[in-house]
PDB file of C-alpha atoms and ligand atoms in Angstrom:
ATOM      1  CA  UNK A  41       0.000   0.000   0.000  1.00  0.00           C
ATOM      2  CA  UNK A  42       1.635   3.187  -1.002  1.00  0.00           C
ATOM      3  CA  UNK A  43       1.326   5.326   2.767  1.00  0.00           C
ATOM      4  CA  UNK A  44       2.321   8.758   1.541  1.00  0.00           C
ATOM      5  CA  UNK A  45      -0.293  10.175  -2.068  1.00  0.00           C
ATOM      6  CA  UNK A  46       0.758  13.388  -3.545  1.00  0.00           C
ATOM      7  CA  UNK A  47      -1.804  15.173  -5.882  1.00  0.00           C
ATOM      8  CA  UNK A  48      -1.763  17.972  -7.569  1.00  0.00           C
ATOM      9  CA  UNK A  49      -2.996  19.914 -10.688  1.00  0.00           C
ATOM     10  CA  UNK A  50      -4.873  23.057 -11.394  1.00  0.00           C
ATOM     11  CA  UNK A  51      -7.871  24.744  -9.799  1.00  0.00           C
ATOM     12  CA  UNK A  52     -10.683  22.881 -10.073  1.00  0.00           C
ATOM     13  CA  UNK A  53      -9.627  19.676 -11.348  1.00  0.00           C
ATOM     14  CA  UNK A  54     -11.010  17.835  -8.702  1.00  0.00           C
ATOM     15  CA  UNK A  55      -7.733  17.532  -6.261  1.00  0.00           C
ATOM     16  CA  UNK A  56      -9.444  17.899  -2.518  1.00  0.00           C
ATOM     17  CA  UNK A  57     -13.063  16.432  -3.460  1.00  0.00           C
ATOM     18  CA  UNK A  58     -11.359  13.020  -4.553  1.00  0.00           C
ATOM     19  CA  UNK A  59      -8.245  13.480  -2.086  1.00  0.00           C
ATOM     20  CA  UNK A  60     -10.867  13.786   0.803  1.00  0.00           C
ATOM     21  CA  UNK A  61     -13.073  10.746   0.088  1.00  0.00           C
ATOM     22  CA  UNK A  62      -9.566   8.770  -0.929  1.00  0.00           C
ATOM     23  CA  UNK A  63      -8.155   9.556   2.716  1.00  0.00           C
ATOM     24  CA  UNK A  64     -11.684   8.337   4.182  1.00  0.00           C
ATOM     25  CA  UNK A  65     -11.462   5.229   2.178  1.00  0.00           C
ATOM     26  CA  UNK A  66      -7.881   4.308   3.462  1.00  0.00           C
ATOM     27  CA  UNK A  67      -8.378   5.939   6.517  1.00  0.00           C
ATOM     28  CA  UNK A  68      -5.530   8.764   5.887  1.00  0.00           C
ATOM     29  CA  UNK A  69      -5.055  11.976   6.940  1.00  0.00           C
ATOM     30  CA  UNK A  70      -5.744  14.866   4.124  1.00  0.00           C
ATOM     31  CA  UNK A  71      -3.209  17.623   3.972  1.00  0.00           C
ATOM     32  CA  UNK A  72      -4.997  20.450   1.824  1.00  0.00           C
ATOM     33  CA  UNK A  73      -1.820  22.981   1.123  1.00  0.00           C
ATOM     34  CA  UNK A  74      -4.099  25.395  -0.904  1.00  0.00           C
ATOM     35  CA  UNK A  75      -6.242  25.862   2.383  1.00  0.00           C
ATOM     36  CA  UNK A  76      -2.852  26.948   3.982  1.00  0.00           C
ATOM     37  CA  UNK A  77      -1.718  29.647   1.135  1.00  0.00           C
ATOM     38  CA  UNK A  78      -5.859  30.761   1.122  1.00  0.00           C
ATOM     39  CA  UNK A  79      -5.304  31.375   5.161  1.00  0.00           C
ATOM     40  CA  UNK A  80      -2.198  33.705   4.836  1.00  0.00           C
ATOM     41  CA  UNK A  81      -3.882  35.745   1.833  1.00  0.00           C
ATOM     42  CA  UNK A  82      -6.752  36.028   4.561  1.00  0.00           C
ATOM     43  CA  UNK A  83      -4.723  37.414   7.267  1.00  0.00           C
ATOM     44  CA  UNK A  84      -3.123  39.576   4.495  1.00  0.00           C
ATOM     45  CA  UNK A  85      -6.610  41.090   3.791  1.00  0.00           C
ATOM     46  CA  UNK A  86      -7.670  41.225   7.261  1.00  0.00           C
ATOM     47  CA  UNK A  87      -4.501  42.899   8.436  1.00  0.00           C
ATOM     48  CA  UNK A  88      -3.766  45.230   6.096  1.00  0.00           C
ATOM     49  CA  UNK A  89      -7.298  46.197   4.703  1.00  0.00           C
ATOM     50  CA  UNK A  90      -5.848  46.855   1.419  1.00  0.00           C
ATOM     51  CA  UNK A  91      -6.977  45.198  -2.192  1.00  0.00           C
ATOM     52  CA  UNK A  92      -4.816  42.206  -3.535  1.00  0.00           C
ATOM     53  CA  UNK A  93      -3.534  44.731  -6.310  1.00  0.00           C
ATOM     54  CA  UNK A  94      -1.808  46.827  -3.872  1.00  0.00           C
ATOM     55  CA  UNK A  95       0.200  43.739  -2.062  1.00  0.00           C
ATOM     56  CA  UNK A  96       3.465  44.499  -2.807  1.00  0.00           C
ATOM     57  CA  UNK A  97       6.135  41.166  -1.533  1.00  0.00           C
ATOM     58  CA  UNK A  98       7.465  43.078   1.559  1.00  0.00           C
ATOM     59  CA  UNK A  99       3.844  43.050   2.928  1.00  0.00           C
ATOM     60  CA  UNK A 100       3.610  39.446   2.319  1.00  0.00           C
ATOM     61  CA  UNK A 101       6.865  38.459   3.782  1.00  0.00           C
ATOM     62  CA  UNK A 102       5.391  41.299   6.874  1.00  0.00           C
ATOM     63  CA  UNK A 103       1.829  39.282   7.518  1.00  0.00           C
ATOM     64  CA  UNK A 104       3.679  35.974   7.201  1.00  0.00           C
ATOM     65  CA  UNK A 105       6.728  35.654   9.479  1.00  0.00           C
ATOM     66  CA  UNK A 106       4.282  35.632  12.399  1.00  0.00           C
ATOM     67  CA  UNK A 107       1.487  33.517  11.183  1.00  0.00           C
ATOM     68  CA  UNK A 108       0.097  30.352  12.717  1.00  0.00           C
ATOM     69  CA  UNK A 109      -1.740  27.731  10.188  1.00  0.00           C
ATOM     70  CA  UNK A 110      -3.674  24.703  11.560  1.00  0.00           C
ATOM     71  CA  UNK A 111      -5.509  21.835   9.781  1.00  0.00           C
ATOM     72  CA  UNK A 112      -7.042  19.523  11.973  1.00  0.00           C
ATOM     73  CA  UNK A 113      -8.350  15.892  11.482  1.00  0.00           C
ATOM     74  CA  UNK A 114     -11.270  16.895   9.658  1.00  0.00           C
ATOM     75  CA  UNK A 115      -9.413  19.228   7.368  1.00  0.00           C
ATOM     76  CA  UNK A 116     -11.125  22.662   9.193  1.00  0.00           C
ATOM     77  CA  UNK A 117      -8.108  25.707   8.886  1.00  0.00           C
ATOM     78  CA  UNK A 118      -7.094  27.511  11.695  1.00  0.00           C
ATOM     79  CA  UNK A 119      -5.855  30.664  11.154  1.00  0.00           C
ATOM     80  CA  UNK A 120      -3.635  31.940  14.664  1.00  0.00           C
ATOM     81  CA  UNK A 121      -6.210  29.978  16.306  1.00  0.00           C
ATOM     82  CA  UNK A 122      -9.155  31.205  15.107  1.00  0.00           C
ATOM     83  CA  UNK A 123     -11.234  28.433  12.629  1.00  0.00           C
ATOM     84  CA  UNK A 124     -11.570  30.132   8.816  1.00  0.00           C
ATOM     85  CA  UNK A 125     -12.241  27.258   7.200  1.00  0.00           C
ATOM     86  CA  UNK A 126     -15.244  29.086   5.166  1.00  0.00           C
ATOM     87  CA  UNK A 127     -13.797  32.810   5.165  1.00  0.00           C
ATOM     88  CA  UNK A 128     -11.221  31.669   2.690  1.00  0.00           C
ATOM     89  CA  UNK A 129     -12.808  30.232  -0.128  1.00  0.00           C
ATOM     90  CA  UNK A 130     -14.500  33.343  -1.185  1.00  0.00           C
ATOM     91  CA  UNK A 131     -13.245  34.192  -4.747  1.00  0.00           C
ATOM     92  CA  UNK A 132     -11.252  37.633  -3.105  1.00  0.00           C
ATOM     93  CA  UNK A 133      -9.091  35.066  -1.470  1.00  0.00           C
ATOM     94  CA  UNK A 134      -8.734  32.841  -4.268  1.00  0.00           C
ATOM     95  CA  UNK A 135      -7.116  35.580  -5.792  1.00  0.00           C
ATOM     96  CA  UNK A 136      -4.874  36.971  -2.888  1.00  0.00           C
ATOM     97  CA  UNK A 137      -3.670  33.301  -2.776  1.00  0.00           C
ATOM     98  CA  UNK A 138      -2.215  32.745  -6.371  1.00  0.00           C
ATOM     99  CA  UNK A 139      -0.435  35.810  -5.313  1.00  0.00           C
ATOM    100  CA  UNK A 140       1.020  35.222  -1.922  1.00  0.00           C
ATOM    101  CA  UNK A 141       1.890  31.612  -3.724  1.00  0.00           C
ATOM    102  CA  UNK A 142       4.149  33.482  -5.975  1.00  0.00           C
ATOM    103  CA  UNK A 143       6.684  34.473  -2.607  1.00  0.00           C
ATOM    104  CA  UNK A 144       9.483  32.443  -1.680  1.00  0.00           C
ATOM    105  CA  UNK A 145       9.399  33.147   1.719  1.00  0.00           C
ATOM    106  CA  UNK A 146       5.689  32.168   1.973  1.00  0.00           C
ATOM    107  CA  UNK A 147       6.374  29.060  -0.073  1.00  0.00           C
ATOM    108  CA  UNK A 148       9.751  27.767   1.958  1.00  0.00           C
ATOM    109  CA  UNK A 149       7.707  28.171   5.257  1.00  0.00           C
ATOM    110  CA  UNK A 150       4.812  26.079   4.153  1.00  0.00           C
ATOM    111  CA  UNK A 151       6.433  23.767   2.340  1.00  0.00           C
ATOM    112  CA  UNK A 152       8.220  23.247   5.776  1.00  0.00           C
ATOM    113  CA  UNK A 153       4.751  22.912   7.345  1.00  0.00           C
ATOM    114  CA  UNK A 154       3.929  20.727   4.830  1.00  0.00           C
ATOM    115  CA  UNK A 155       6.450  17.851   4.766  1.00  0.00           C
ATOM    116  CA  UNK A 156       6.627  18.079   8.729  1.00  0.00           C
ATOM    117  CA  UNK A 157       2.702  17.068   8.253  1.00  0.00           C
ATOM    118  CA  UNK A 158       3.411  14.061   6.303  1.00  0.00           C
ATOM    119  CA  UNK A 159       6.253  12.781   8.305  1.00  0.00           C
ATOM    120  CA  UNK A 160       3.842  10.303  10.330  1.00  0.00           C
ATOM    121  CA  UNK A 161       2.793   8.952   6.649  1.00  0.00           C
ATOM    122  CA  UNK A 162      -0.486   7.434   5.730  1.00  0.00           C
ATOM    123  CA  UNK A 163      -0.800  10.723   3.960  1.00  0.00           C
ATOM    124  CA  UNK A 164      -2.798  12.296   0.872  1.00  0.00           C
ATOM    125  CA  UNK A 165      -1.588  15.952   0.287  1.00  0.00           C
ATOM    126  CA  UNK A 166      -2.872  18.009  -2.846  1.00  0.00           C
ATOM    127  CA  UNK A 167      -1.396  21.043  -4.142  1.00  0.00           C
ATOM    128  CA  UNK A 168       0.564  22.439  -7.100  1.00  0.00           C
ATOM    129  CA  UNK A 169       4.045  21.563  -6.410  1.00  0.00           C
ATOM    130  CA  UNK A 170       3.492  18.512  -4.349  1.00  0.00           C
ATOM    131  CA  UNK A 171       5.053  15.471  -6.371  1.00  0.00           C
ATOM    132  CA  UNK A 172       7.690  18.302  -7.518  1.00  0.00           C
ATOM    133  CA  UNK A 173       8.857  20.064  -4.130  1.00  0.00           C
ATOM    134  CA  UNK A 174       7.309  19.787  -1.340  1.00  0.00           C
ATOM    135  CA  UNK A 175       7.043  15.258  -1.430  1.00  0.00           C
ATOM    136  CA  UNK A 176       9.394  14.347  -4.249  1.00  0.00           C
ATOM    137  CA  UNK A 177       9.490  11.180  -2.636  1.00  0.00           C
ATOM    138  CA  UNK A 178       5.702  10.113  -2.245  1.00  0.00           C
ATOM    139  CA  UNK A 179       5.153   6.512  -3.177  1.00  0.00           C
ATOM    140  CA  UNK A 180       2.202   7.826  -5.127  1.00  0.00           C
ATOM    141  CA  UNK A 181       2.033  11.175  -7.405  1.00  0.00           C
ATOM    142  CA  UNK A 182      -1.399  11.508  -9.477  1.00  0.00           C
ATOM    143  CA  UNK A 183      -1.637  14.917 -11.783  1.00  0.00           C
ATOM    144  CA  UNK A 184      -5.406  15.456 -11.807  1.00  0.00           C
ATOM    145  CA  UNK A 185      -6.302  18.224 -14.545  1.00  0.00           C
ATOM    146  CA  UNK A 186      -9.674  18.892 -16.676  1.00  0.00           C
ATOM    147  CA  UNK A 187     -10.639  21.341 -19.581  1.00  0.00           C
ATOM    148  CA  UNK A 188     -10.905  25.159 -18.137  1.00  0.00           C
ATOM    149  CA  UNK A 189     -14.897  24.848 -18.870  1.00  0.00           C
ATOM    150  CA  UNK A 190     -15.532  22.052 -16.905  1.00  0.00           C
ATOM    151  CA  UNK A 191     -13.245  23.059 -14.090  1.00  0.00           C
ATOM    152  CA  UNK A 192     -15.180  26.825 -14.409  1.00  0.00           C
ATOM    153  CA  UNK A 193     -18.493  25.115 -13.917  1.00  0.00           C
ATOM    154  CA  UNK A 194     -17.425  22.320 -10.919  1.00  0.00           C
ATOM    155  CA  UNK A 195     -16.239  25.923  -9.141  1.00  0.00           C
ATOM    156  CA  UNK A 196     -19.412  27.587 -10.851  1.00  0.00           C
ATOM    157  CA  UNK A 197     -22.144  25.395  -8.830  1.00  0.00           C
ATOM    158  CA  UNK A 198     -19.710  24.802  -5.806  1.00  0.00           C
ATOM    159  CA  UNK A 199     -20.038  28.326  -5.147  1.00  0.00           C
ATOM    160  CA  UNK A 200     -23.715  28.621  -5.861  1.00  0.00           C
ATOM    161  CA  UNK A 201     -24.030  25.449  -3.561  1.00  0.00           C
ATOM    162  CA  UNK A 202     -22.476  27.475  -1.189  1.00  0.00           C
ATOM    163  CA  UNK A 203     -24.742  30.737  -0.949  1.00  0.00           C
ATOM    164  CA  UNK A 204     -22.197  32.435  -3.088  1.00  0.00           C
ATOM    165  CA  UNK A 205     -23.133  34.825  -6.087  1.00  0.00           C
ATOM    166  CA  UNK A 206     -21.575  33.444  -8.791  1.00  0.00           C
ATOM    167  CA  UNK A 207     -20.932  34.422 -12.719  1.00  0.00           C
ATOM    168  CA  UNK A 208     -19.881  31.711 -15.447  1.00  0.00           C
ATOM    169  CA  UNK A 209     -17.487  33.960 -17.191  1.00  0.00           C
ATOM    170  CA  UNK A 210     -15.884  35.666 -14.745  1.00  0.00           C
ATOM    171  CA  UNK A 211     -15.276  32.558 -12.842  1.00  0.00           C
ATOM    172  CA  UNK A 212     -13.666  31.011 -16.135  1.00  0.00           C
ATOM    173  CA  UNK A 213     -11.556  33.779 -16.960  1.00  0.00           C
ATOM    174  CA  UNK A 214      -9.997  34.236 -12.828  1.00  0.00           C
ATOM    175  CA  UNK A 215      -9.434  30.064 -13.492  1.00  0.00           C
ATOM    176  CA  UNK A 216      -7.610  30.797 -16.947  1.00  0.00           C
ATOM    177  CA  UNK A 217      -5.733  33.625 -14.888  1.00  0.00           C
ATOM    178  CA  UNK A 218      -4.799  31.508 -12.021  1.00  0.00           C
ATOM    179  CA  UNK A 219      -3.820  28.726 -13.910  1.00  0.00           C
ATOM    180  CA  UNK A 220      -1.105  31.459 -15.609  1.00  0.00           C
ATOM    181  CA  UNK A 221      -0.029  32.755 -12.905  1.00  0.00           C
ATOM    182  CA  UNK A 222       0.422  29.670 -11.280  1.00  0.00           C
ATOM    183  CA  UNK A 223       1.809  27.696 -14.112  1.00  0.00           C
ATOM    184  CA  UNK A 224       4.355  31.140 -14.797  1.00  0.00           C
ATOM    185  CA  UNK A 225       5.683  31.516 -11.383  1.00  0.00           C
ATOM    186  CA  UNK A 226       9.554  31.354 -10.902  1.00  0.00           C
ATOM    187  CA  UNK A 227       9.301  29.663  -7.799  1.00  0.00           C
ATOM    188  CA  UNK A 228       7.711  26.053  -7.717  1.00  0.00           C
ATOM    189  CA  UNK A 229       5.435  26.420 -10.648  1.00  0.00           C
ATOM    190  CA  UNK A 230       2.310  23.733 -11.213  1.00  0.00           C
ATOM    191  CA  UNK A 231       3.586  21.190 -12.964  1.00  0.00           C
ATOM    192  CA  UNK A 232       3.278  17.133 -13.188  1.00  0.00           C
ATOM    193  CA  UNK A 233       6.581  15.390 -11.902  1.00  0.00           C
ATOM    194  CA  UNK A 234       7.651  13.281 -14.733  1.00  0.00           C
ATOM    195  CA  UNK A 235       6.807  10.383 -12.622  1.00  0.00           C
ATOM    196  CA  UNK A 236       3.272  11.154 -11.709  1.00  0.00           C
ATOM    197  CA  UNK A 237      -0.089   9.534 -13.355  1.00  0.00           C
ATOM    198  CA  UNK A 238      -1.745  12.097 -15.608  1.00  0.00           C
ATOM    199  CA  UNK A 239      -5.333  11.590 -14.927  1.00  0.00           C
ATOM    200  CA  UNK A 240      -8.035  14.041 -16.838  1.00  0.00           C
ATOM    201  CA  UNK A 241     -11.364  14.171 -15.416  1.00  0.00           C
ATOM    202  CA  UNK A 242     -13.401  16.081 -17.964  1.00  0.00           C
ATOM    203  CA  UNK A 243     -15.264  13.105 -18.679  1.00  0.00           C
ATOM    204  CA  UNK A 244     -15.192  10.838 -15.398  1.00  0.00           C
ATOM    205  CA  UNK A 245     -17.534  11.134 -12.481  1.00  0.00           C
ATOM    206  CA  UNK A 246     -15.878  11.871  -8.855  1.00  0.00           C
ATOM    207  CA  UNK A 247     -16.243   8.234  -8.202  1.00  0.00           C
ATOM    208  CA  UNK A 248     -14.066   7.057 -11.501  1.00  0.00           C
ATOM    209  CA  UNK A 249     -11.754   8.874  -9.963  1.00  0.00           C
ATOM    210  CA  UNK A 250     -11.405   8.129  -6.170  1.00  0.00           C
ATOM    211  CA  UNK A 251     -11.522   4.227  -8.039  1.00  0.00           C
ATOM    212  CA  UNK A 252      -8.657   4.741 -10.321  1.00  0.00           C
ATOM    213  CA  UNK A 253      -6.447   7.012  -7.308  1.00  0.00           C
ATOM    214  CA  UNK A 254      -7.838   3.323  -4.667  1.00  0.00           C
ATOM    215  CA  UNK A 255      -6.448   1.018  -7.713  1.00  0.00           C
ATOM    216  CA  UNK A 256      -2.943   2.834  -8.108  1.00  0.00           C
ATOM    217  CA  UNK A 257      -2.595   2.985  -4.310  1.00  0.00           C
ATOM    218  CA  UNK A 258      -2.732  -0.816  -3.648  1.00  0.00           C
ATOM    219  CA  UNK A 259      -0.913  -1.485  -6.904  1.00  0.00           C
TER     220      UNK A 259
HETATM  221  O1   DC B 504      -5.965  24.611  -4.425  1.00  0.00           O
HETATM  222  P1   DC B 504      -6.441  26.022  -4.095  1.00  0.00           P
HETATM  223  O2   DC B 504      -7.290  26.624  -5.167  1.00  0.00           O
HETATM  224  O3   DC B 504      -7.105  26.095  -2.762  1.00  0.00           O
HETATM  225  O4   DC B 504      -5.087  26.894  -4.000  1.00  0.00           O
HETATM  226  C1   DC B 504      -5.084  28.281  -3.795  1.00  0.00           C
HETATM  227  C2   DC B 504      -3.835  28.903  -4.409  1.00  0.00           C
HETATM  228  O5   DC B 504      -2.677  28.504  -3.681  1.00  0.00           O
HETATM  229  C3   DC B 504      -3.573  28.531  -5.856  1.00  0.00           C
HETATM  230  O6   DC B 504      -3.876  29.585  -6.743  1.00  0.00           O
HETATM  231  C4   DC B 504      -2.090  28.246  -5.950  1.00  0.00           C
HETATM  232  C5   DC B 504      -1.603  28.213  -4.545  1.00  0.00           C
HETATM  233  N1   DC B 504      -1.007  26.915  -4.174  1.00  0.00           N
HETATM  234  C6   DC B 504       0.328  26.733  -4.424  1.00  0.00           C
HETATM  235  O7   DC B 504       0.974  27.609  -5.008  1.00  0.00           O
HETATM  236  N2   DC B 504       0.937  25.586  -4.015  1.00  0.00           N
HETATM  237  C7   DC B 504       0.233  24.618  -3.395  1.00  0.00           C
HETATM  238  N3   DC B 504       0.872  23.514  -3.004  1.00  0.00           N
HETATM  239  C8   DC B 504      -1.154  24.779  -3.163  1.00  0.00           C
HETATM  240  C9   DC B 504      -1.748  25.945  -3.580  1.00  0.00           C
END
């Protein structure tokens, strides 16, 4: 049984929906690193009550060095002790986070975080740079991607599911710009690890793909 999973890929594809129900199935622990960038483009927000345009790096690297990020068993986010687990998947700090991403400082302290997380094993982390950086040695890496429409319109009724107003276009087009700006970045850039298992889910229910992900971890 392969005991530590990495999976990563780009927004949307599917990454913590089929992590989450894979870690139930095994009886893992999930490790969602996007929650953790989401919570310090929060506190970035909260502290310095400014727009994401106007972060410059130096604030980032400010808000950050004295940050304290939490995920518990049932993968709620604590941010310095307070639970945001809904506060940062609003579409403001979707944004914030492709950006605070982008920092090495931010990225070298999670990362950190990150592997010290999976160091008890039975582990299934998803990210963007997790088969590539942050667990170049998982047992298992899947890359889990889909077309940019299908991944707009999982995100589309996700947030309408949620009590969130949502708009089609505009959600495809900040998807197409995250995936740029994620993809672009100098610093640990999403990106399949030449030994991970390209799966696209355009056409496959959640279930196909929790199945295939069960199959290659007891392979
Ligand atoms: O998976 P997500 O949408 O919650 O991630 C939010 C942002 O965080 C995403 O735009 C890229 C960044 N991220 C990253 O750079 N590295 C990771 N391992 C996870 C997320």
């Amino acid at each position: 049984m392969k005991k530590i999973i990495a999976v990563d890929g780009p927004a949307g594809a599917g990454k913590s929906t089929v992590s989450k129900i894979v870690a139930a199935r095994l009886g893992y622990t999930y490790i969602d690193t996007g929650a953790m960038y989401r919570a310090v483009a929060l506190k970035c927000n909260e502290e310095l009550g400014i727009r994401n345009e106007e972060l410059t790096e130096e604030l980032i690297v400010k808000v950050a060095s004295d940050i304290d990020i939490r995920l518990d068993e049932a993968a709620r986010v604590f941010l310095d002790g307070r639970e945001v687990t809904k506060e940062i998947r609003t579409p403001e700090v979707s944004r914030g986070a492709s950006d605070v991403a982008k920092v090495g400082f931010v990225r070298k302290k999670l990362t950190e975080l990150q592997r010290a997380m999976a160091a008890q094993g039975s582990v299934i982390m998803d990210g963007r740079d997790i088969g590539t950086q942050v667990l170049p040695n998982a047992d298992l890496k899947i890359f889990l991607t889909a077309s940019v429409e299908e991944r707009a319109r999982r995100r589309f009724e996700e947030l309408k599911s949620k009590g969130f107003a949502a708009d089609f276009a505009q959600i495809q087009k900040e998807i197409s710009l995250r995936d740029k700006q994620d993809s672009e970045r100098e610093i640990a850039p999403l990106a399949k690890a030449e030994d991970a298992v390209l799966l696209d889910t355009t056409h496959l229910t959640i279930e196909q793909v929790v199945e295939e992900i069960l199959r290659l971890a007891q392979a």
